[in-house]
PDB file of C-alpha atoms in Angstrom:
ATOM      1  CA  MET A   1      19.321  19.464  73.462  1.00 88.00           C
ATOM      2  CA  LEU A   2      17.397  22.692  73.972  1.00 94.00           C
ATOM      3  CA  TYR A   3      18.626  25.533  76.191  1.00 97.00           C
ATOM      4  CA  ARG A   4      17.464  28.938  77.399  1.00 97.00           C
ATOM      5  CA  SER A   5      20.013  31.695  77.925  1.00 98.00           C
ATOM      6  CA  LEU A   6      20.512  33.203  81.376  1.00 98.00           C
ATOM      7  CA  ALA A   7      22.631  36.073  80.050  1.00 98.00           C
ATOM      8  CA  ASP A   8      23.480  37.893  76.843  1.00 98.00           C
ATOM      9  CA  LEU A   9      25.869  35.708  74.849  1.00 98.00           C
ATOM     10  CA  ASN A  10      28.118  36.060  71.825  1.00 98.00           C
ATOM     11  CA  ILE A  11      27.649  33.683  68.893  1.00 98.00           C
ATOM     12  CA  TYR A  12      30.623  33.312  66.550  1.00 98.00           C
ATOM     13  CA  ASP A  13      31.141  32.248  62.937  1.00 95.00           C
ATOM     14  CA  SER A  14      34.772  31.126  63.310  1.00 93.00           C
ATOM     15  CA  PRO A  15      36.082  28.051  65.184  1.00 94.00           C
ATOM     16  CA  ARG A  16      38.697  30.355  66.719  1.00 94.00           C
ATOM     17  CA  LEU A  17      35.813  32.259  68.362  1.00 96.00           C
ATOM     18  CA  ASP A  18      37.335  35.541  67.257  1.00 94.00           C
ATOM     19  CA  ARG A  19      34.669  36.744  64.820  1.00 95.00           C
ATOM     20  CA  LEU A  20      31.184  37.695  65.990  1.00 96.00           C
ATOM     21  CA  ALA A  21      28.257  36.402  63.930  1.00 96.00           C
ATOM     22  CA  THR A  22      25.389  37.544  66.140  1.00 97.00           C
ATOM     23  CA  GLN A  23      24.395  37.731  69.773  1.00 98.00           C
ATOM     24  CA  MET A  24      21.883  35.849  71.899  1.00 97.00           C
ATOM     25  CA  ALA A  25      19.889  38.035  74.268  1.00 97.00           C
ATOM     26  CA  LYS A  26      19.018  36.766  77.729  1.00 97.00           C
ATOM     27  CA  GLY A  27      15.875  34.647  77.584  1.00 96.00           C
ATOM     28  CA  ARG A  28      16.339  33.392  74.033  1.00 95.00           C
ATOM     29  CA  TYR A  29      16.407  29.707  73.150  1.00 95.00           C
ATOM     30  CA  LEU A  30      18.915  27.631  71.227  1.00 96.00           C
ATOM     31  CA  GLN A  31      19.327  24.034  70.277  1.00 94.00           C
ATOM     32  CA  ALA A  32      22.684  22.254  70.260  1.00 95.00           C
ATOM     33  CA  ILE A  33      23.644  20.730  66.913  1.00 94.00           C
ATOM     34  CA  ALA A  34      27.174  19.410  67.509  1.00 93.00           C
ATOM     35  CA  SER A  35      29.969  19.738  70.061  1.00 91.00           C
ATOM     36  CA  GLU A  36      33.627  20.320  69.232  1.00 89.00           C
ATOM     37  CA  ALA A  37      36.760  20.815  71.333  1.00 89.00           C
ATOM     38  CA  ASN A  38      36.099  24.429  72.289  1.00 93.00           C
ATOM     39  CA  PHE A  39      32.689  25.308  70.910  1.00 96.00           C
ATOM     40  CA  LEU A  40      29.139  24.128  70.504  1.00 96.00           C
ATOM     41  CA  LYS A  41      27.484  24.460  67.118  1.00 97.00           C
ATOM     42  CA  ILE A  42      24.028  25.888  67.774  1.00 97.00           C
ATOM     43  CA  GLN A  43      20.874  27.181  66.155  1.00 95.00           C
ATOM     44  CA  LEU A  44      18.901  30.070  67.621  1.00 95.00           C
ATOM     45  CA  LEU A  45      15.279  28.996  67.602  1.00 92.00           C
ATOM     46  CA  GLU A  46      13.534  32.334  67.141  1.00 90.00           C
ATOM     47  CA  ASP A  47      15.083  32.971  63.742  1.00 91.00           C
ATOM     48  CA  GLY A  48      16.939  29.780  62.790  1.00 91.00           C
ATOM     49  CA  TYR A  49      20.304  31.558  62.867  1.00 93.00           C
ATOM     50  CA  GLU A  50      23.292  29.219  63.240  1.00 95.00           C
ATOM     51  CA  GLY A  51      26.664  29.846  64.838  1.00 97.00           C
ATOM     52  CA  LEU A  52      29.241  28.716  67.376  1.00 98.00           C
ATOM     53  CA  LEU A  53      29.000  29.123  71.147  1.00 98.00           C
ATOM     54  CA  ASP A  54      32.064  29.141  73.388  1.00 97.00           C
ATOM     55  CA  LEU A  55      31.879  26.048  75.618  1.00 96.00           C
ATOM     56  CA  ASP A  56      32.772  28.279  78.570  1.00 96.00           C
ATOM     57  CA  ASP A  57      29.359  29.900  78.120  1.00 97.00           C
ATOM     58  CA  LEU A  58      27.456  26.681  78.736  1.00 95.00           C
ATOM     59  CA  ALA A  59      27.246  27.709  82.390  1.00 96.00           C
ATOM     60  CA  LYS A  60      25.092  30.645  81.252  1.00 98.00           C
ATOM     61  CA  LEU A  61      22.456  28.324  79.774  1.00 97.00           C
ATOM     62  CA  GLU A  62      19.721  26.306  81.437  1.00 97.00           C
ATOM     63  CA  PRO A  63      18.250  23.115  79.953  1.00 96.00           C
ATOM     64  CA  SER A  64      14.770  23.571  78.530  1.00 95.00           C
ATOM     65  CA  ASN A  65      12.378  21.882  76.140  1.00 91.00           C
ATOM     66  CA  PHE A  66      10.390  22.700  73.047  1.00 88.00           C
ATOM     67  CA  GLN A  67       7.143  22.946  75.026  1.00 90.00           C
ATOM     68  CA  ASN A  68       8.556  25.740  77.207  1.00 91.00           C
ATOM     69  CA  TYR A  69       9.863  27.493  74.115  1.00 91.00           C
ATOM     70  CA  ILE A  70       6.457  27.369  72.421  1.00 89.00           C
ATOM     71  CA  ALA A  71       4.726  28.537  75.609  1.00 88.00           C
ATOM     72  CA  ASN A  72       7.016  31.591  75.823  1.00 86.00           C
ATOM     73  CA  PHE A  73       7.072  32.451  72.124  1.00 86.00           C
ATOM     74  CA  PRO A  74       5.258  35.726  71.343  1.00 85.00           C
ATOM     75  CA  PRO A  75       1.784  35.275  69.845  1.00 87.00           C
ATOM     76  CA  ASP A  76       1.133  35.705  66.165  1.00 89.00           C
ATOM     77  CA  LEU A  77      -0.051  39.199  65.262  1.00 93.00           C
ATOM     78  CA  SER A  78      -2.063  40.728  62.459  1.00 95.00           C
ATOM     79  CA  ALA A  79      -0.698  43.483  60.246  1.00 97.00           C
ATOM     80  CA  GLU A  80      -2.887  45.964  62.132  1.00 98.00           C
ATOM     81  CA  GLU A  81      -1.583  44.779  65.501  1.00 97.00           C
ATOM     82  CA  ILE A  82       1.994  45.092  64.288  1.00 97.00           C
ATOM     83  CA  GLY A  83       1.229  48.585  63.028  1.00 98.00           C
ATOM     84  CA  ASP A  84      -0.028  49.537  66.492  1.00 98.00           C
ATOM     85  CA  ARG A  85       3.333  48.476  67.953  1.00 98.00           C
ATOM     86  CA  LEU A  86       5.506  50.490  65.582  1.00 98.00           C
ATOM     87  CA  PRO A  87       5.643  53.567  67.881  1.00 98.00           C
ATOM     88  CA  ALA A  88       7.108  51.294  70.590  1.00 98.00           C
ATOM     89  CA  VAL A  89       9.614  49.891  68.053  1.00 98.00           C
ATOM     90  CA  ILE A  90      10.764  53.392  67.142  1.00 98.00           C
ATOM     91  CA  ASN A  91      10.865  54.435  70.804  1.00 98.00           C
ATOM     92  CA  PHE A  92      13.169  51.466  71.533  1.00 98.00           C
ATOM     93  CA  ILE A  93      15.541  52.628  68.795  1.00 98.00           C
ATOM     94  CA  GLN A  94      15.440  56.268  69.883  1.00 98.00           C
ATOM     95  CA  THR A  95      16.220  55.221  73.453  1.00 98.00           C
ATOM     96  CA  ALA A  96      19.109  53.097  72.188  1.00 98.00           C
ATOM     97  CA  MET A  97      20.347  56.068  70.165  1.00 98.00           C
ATOM     98  CA  ALA A  98      20.301  58.280  73.292  1.00 98.00           C
ATOM     99  CA  THR A  99      22.569  55.800  75.095  1.00 97.00           C
ATOM    100  CA  PRO A 100      26.311  55.988  74.313  1.00 98.00           C
ATOM    101  CA  ASN A 101      26.927  53.336  71.670  1.00 98.00           C
ATOM    102  CA  GLU A 102      29.044  52.366  68.708  1.00 98.00           C
ATOM    103  CA  TYR A 103      28.572  50.097  65.728  1.00 98.00           C
ATOM    104  CA  LEU A 104      29.260  46.421  66.403  1.00 98.00           C
ATOM    105  CA  TRP A 105      29.200  43.867  63.586  1.00 97.00           C
ATOM    106  CA  GLY A 106      26.895  41.092  64.809  1.00 97.00           C
ATOM    107  CA  GLY A 107      25.547  43.196  67.686  1.00 98.00           C
ATOM    108  CA  THR A 108      21.948  42.562  68.742  1.00 98.00           C
ATOM    109  CA  VAL A 109      22.042  43.555  72.428  1.00 98.00           C
ATOM    110  CA  ALA A 110      22.529  46.933  74.084  1.00 98.00           C
ATOM    111  CA  PRO A 111      24.357  49.158  73.830  1.00 98.00           C
ATOM    112  CA  ASN A 112      26.131  48.282  70.565  1.00 98.00           C
ATOM    113  CA  TYR A 113      24.278  47.027  67.499  1.00 98.00           C
ATOM    114  CA  ASP A 114      24.747  46.445  63.822  1.00 98.00           C
ATOM    115  CA  CYS A 115      22.045  47.680  61.464  1.00 98.00           C
ATOM    116  CA  SER A 116      19.832  44.621  61.217  1.00 98.00           C
ATOM    117  CA  GLY A 117      20.547  43.544  64.791  1.00 98.00           C
ATOM    118  CA  LEU A 118      19.079  46.840  65.986  1.00 98.00           C
ATOM    119  CA  MET A 119      15.946  46.298  63.909  1.00 98.00           C
ATOM    120  CA  GLN A 120      15.486  42.729  65.116  1.00 98.00           C
ATOM    121  CA  ALA A 121      16.001  43.719  68.758  1.00 98.00           C
ATOM    122  CA  ALA A 122      13.579  46.649  68.506  1.00 98.00           C
ATOM    123  CA  PHE A 123      10.801  44.580  66.945  1.00 97.00           C
ATOM    124  CA  ALA A 124      11.424  41.695  69.362  1.00 96.00           C
ATOM    125  CA  ALA A 125      11.086  44.053  72.325  1.00 96.00           C
ATOM    126  CA  SER A 126       7.554  44.743  71.077  1.00 96.00           C
ATOM    127  CA  GLY A 127       6.748  41.055  70.605  1.00 94.00           C
ATOM    128  CA  VAL A 128       7.337  40.957  66.839  1.00 96.00           C
ATOM    129  CA  TRP A 129       9.964  38.504  65.569  1.00 94.00           C
ATOM    130  CA  ILE A 130      11.665  39.283  62.270  1.00 96.00           C
ATOM    131  CA  PRO A 131      14.666  37.590  60.622  1.00 96.00           C
ATOM    132  CA  ARG A 132      18.229  38.484  61.593  1.00 97.00           C
ATOM    133  CA  ASP A 133      20.023  39.918  58.541  1.00 97.00           C
ATOM    134  CA  ALA A 134      19.150  42.874  56.325  1.00 98.00           C
ATOM    135  CA  TYR A 135      18.638  40.807  53.162  1.00 98.00           C
ATOM    136  CA  GLN A 136      16.402  38.398  55.107  1.00 97.00           C
ATOM    137  CA  GLN A 137      14.372  41.261  56.559  1.00 98.00           C
ATOM    138  CA  GLU A 138      13.909  42.759  53.098  1.00 98.00           C
ATOM    139  CA  ALA A 139      12.645  39.447  51.713  1.00 97.00           C
ATOM    140  CA  PHE A 140      10.407  38.935  54.757  1.00 97.00           C
ATOM    141  CA  GLY A 141       8.639  42.293  54.518  1.00 97.00           C
ATOM    142  CA  ASP A 142       6.110  43.510  51.962  1.00 98.00           C
ATOM    143  CA  ARG A 143       8.096  45.358  49.288  1.00 97.00           C
ATOM    144  CA  LEU A 144       6.951  48.900  48.500  1.00 97.00           C
ATOM    145  CA  ALA A 145       7.969  51.764  46.268  1.00 94.00           C
ATOM    146  CA  LEU A 146       9.856  54.573  47.982  1.00 95.00           C
ATOM    147  CA  GLU A 147       6.950  56.983  47.518  1.00 95.00           C
ATOM    148  CA  GLU A 148       4.760  54.604  49.561  1.00 97.00           C
ATOM    149  CA  VAL A 149       6.993  54.738  52.629  1.00 98.00           C
ATOM    150  CA  GLN A 150       5.323  55.269  56.010  1.00 98.00           C
ATOM    151  CA  VAL A 151       6.640  55.716  59.534  1.00 98.00           C
ATOM    152  CA  GLY A 152       7.858  52.352  60.808  1.00 98.00           C
ATOM    153  CA  ASP A 153       8.737  50.904  57.396  1.00 98.00           C
ATOM    154  CA  LEU A 154      12.226  49.510  56.885  1.00 98.00           C
ATOM    155  CA  ILE A 155      14.482  51.126  54.278  1.00 98.00           C
ATOM    156  CA  PHE A 156      17.111  48.966  52.611  1.00 98.00           C
ATOM    157  CA  PHE A 157      20.453  49.721  51.015  1.00 98.00           C
ATOM    158  CA  GLY A 158      23.092  47.673  49.251  1.00 98.00           C
ATOM    159  CA  SER A 159      23.947  46.488  45.757  1.00 96.00           C
ATOM    160  CA  PRO A 160      21.464  45.602  43.001  1.00 94.00           C
ATOM    161  CA  ILE A 161      21.988  41.986  44.056  1.00 96.00           C
ATOM    162  CA  LYS A 162      21.568  42.103  47.826  1.00 97.00           C
ATOM    163  CA  ALA A 163      20.529  44.309  50.747  1.00 98.00           C
ATOM    164  CA  THR A 164      23.434  44.909  53.114  1.00 98.00           C
ATOM    165  CA  HIS A 165      22.075  47.729  55.300  1.00 98.00           C
ATOM    166  CA  VAL A 166      18.748  48.691  56.880  1.00 98.00           C
ATOM    167  CA  GLY A 167      17.195  51.584  58.764  1.00 98.00           C
ATOM    168  CA  ILE A 168      13.696  52.453  59.979  1.00 98.00           C
ATOM    169  CA  TYR A 169      11.736  55.386  58.574  1.00 98.00           C
ATOM    170  CA  ILE A 170      10.653  58.017  61.122  1.00 98.00           C
ATOM    171  CA  GLY A 171       9.015  60.582  58.829  1.00 98.00           C
ATOM    172  CA  ASN A 172      10.077  63.850  57.193  1.00 97.00           C
ATOM    173  CA  GLY A 173      12.393  61.979  54.842  1.00 97.00           C
ATOM    174  CA  GLU A 174      14.512  60.645  57.722  1.00 98.00           C
ATOM    175  CA  TYR A 175      15.459  57.229  59.062  1.00 98.00           C
ATOM    176  CA  ILE A 176      17.377  55.863  62.054  1.00 98.00           C
ATOM    177  CA  HIS A 177      20.087  53.273  61.559  1.00 98.00           C
ATOM    178  CA  SER A 178      23.241  51.878  63.128  1.00 98.00           C
ATOM    179  CA  SER A 179      26.080  52.415  60.686  1.00 98.00           C
ATOM    180  CA  GLY A 180      29.785  51.657  60.700  1.00 97.00           C
ATOM    181  CA  LYS A 181      32.915  53.725  61.056  1.00 94.00           C
ATOM    182  CA  GLU A 182      34.181  54.111  57.500  1.00 93.00           C
ATOM    183  CA  HIS A 183      31.086  55.491  55.792  1.00 94.00           C
ATOM    184  CA  GLY A 184      28.635  55.872  58.682  1.00 97.00           C
ATOM    185  CA  HIS A 185      28.131  57.400  62.122  1.00 97.00           C
ATOM    186  CA  ASN A 186      29.825  54.558  64.045  1.00 98.00           C
ATOM    187  CA  GLY A 187      26.618  53.922  65.927  1.00 98.00           C
ATOM    188  CA  ILE A 188      22.932  54.795  65.952  1.00 98.00           C
ATOM    189  CA  ALA A 189      21.962  58.091  64.347  1.00 98.00           C
ATOM    190  CA  VAL A 190      19.463  59.772  62.061  1.00 98.00           C
ATOM    191  CA  SER A 191      20.116  60.190  58.346  1.00 98.00           C
ATOM    192  CA  ALA A 192      18.017  61.675  55.548  1.00 98.00           C
ATOM    193  CA  ILE A 193      17.019  59.918  52.342  1.00 97.00           C
ATOM    194  CA  ALA A 194      17.912  63.042  50.389  1.00 95.00           C
ATOM    195  CA  GLY A 195      20.393  64.485  52.888  1.00 96.00           C
ATOM    196  CA  GLN A 196      23.513  66.369  51.857  1.00 95.00           C
ATOM    197  CA  ASP A 197      25.826  65.109  54.595  1.00 97.00           C
ATOM    198  CA  ARG A 198      28.385  62.454  53.679  1.00 96.00           C
ATOM    199  CA  VAL A 199      26.605  59.562  55.452  1.00 98.00           C
ATOM    200  CA  SER A 200      23.212  60.290  53.911  1.00 98.00           C
ATOM    201  CA  GLN A 201      24.752  60.631  50.465  1.00 97.00           C
ATOM    202  CA  TRP A 202      26.713  57.387  50.836  1.00 97.00           C
ATOM    203  CA  TYR A 203      23.591  55.399  51.611  1.00 98.00           C
ATOM    204  CA  ALA A 204      21.426  57.272  49.095  1.00 97.00           C
ATOM    205  CA  SER A 205      23.748  55.952  46.390  1.00 97.00           C
ATOM    206  CA  GLN A 206      22.879  52.401  47.516  1.00 97.00           C
ATOM    207  CA  LEU A 207      19.151  52.789  48.148  1.00 98.00           C
ATOM    208  CA  ARG A 208      17.222  49.639  47.200  1.00 97.00           C
ATOM    209  CA  GLY A 209      13.701  50.277  48.482  1.00 96.00           C
ATOM    210  CA  VAL A 210      11.236  49.854  51.304  1.00 98.00           C
ATOM    211  CA  ALA A 211       9.574  46.911  53.035  1.00 98.00           C
ATOM    212  CA  ARG A 212       6.754  46.902  55.580  1.00 98.00           C
ATOM    213  CA  ILE A 213       6.588  44.344  58.371  1.00 98.00           C
ATOM    214  CA  THR A 214       3.071  42.902  58.362  1.00 97.00           C
ATOM    215  CA  ARG A 215       3.588  39.488  59.971  1.00 95.00           C
ATOM    216  CA  CYS A 216       5.662  37.693  62.586  1.00 93.00           C
ATOM    217  CA  ASN A 217       8.429  35.288  61.745  1.00 89.00           C
ATOM    218  CA  ARG A 218       7.100  31.819  62.619  1.00 77.00           C
ATOM    219  CA  LEU A 219       9.993  29.913  61.027  1.00 67.00           C
ATOM    220  CA  ALA A 220      11.361  28.512  64.263  1.00 53.00           C
ATOM    221  CA  MET A 221       7.999  27.292  65.547  1.00 56.00           C
ATOM    222  CA  SER A 222       8.505  24.093  63.567  1.00 53.00           C
ATOM    223  CA  LEU A 223      12.231  23.565  64.070  1.00 54.00           C
ATOM    224  CA  PRO A 224      12.966  20.055  65.323  1.00 47.00           C
ATOM    225  CA  CYS A 225      14.622  19.741  68.725  1.00 39.00           C
TER     226      CYS A 225
END
């Protein structure tokens, strides 16, 4: 069964519904996979992300169909068209940064975001769908050397094995990101690639590289319903 959300919803990764996996913004689509005693196993269509929905939130969904989903899915865009939308992407993030916020693991709706949730929400607001998690976004983009970075490119951090953090480059050696409490700003803020503050230095030690978004994620266009 296919549904459209009527409100922002939490999606969990634990049957106890006590651990946030991601969030579903109002207007997004999901398909039900299986029903259990207190949750519905679901898949978010725009990015294929799976999780658990509290059955109490079913009242915040409306039945839909794949045809409506396709009709409302943003059009495919060229690399040039995506490039033209990058100022709007950055403006979304700067506006989010100006609103009181804090870091939220799994957050993809205002005011509280995690790193990759902020990037996905900002691109989606401009009609560009990208994957959900940092490592997926890195693999999805066109990988570049650091010296090739341009405004609007995504900068990735993590271990040599996997990207675990992402920010967006805004020029002058700086990027915006939503970072956590222990080593970050506990929310959305600007850091510098070569900065001397503790947050910039923490992430500089984990810098992996840069990726440029040049296409839209069409994964979910073919998901069965």
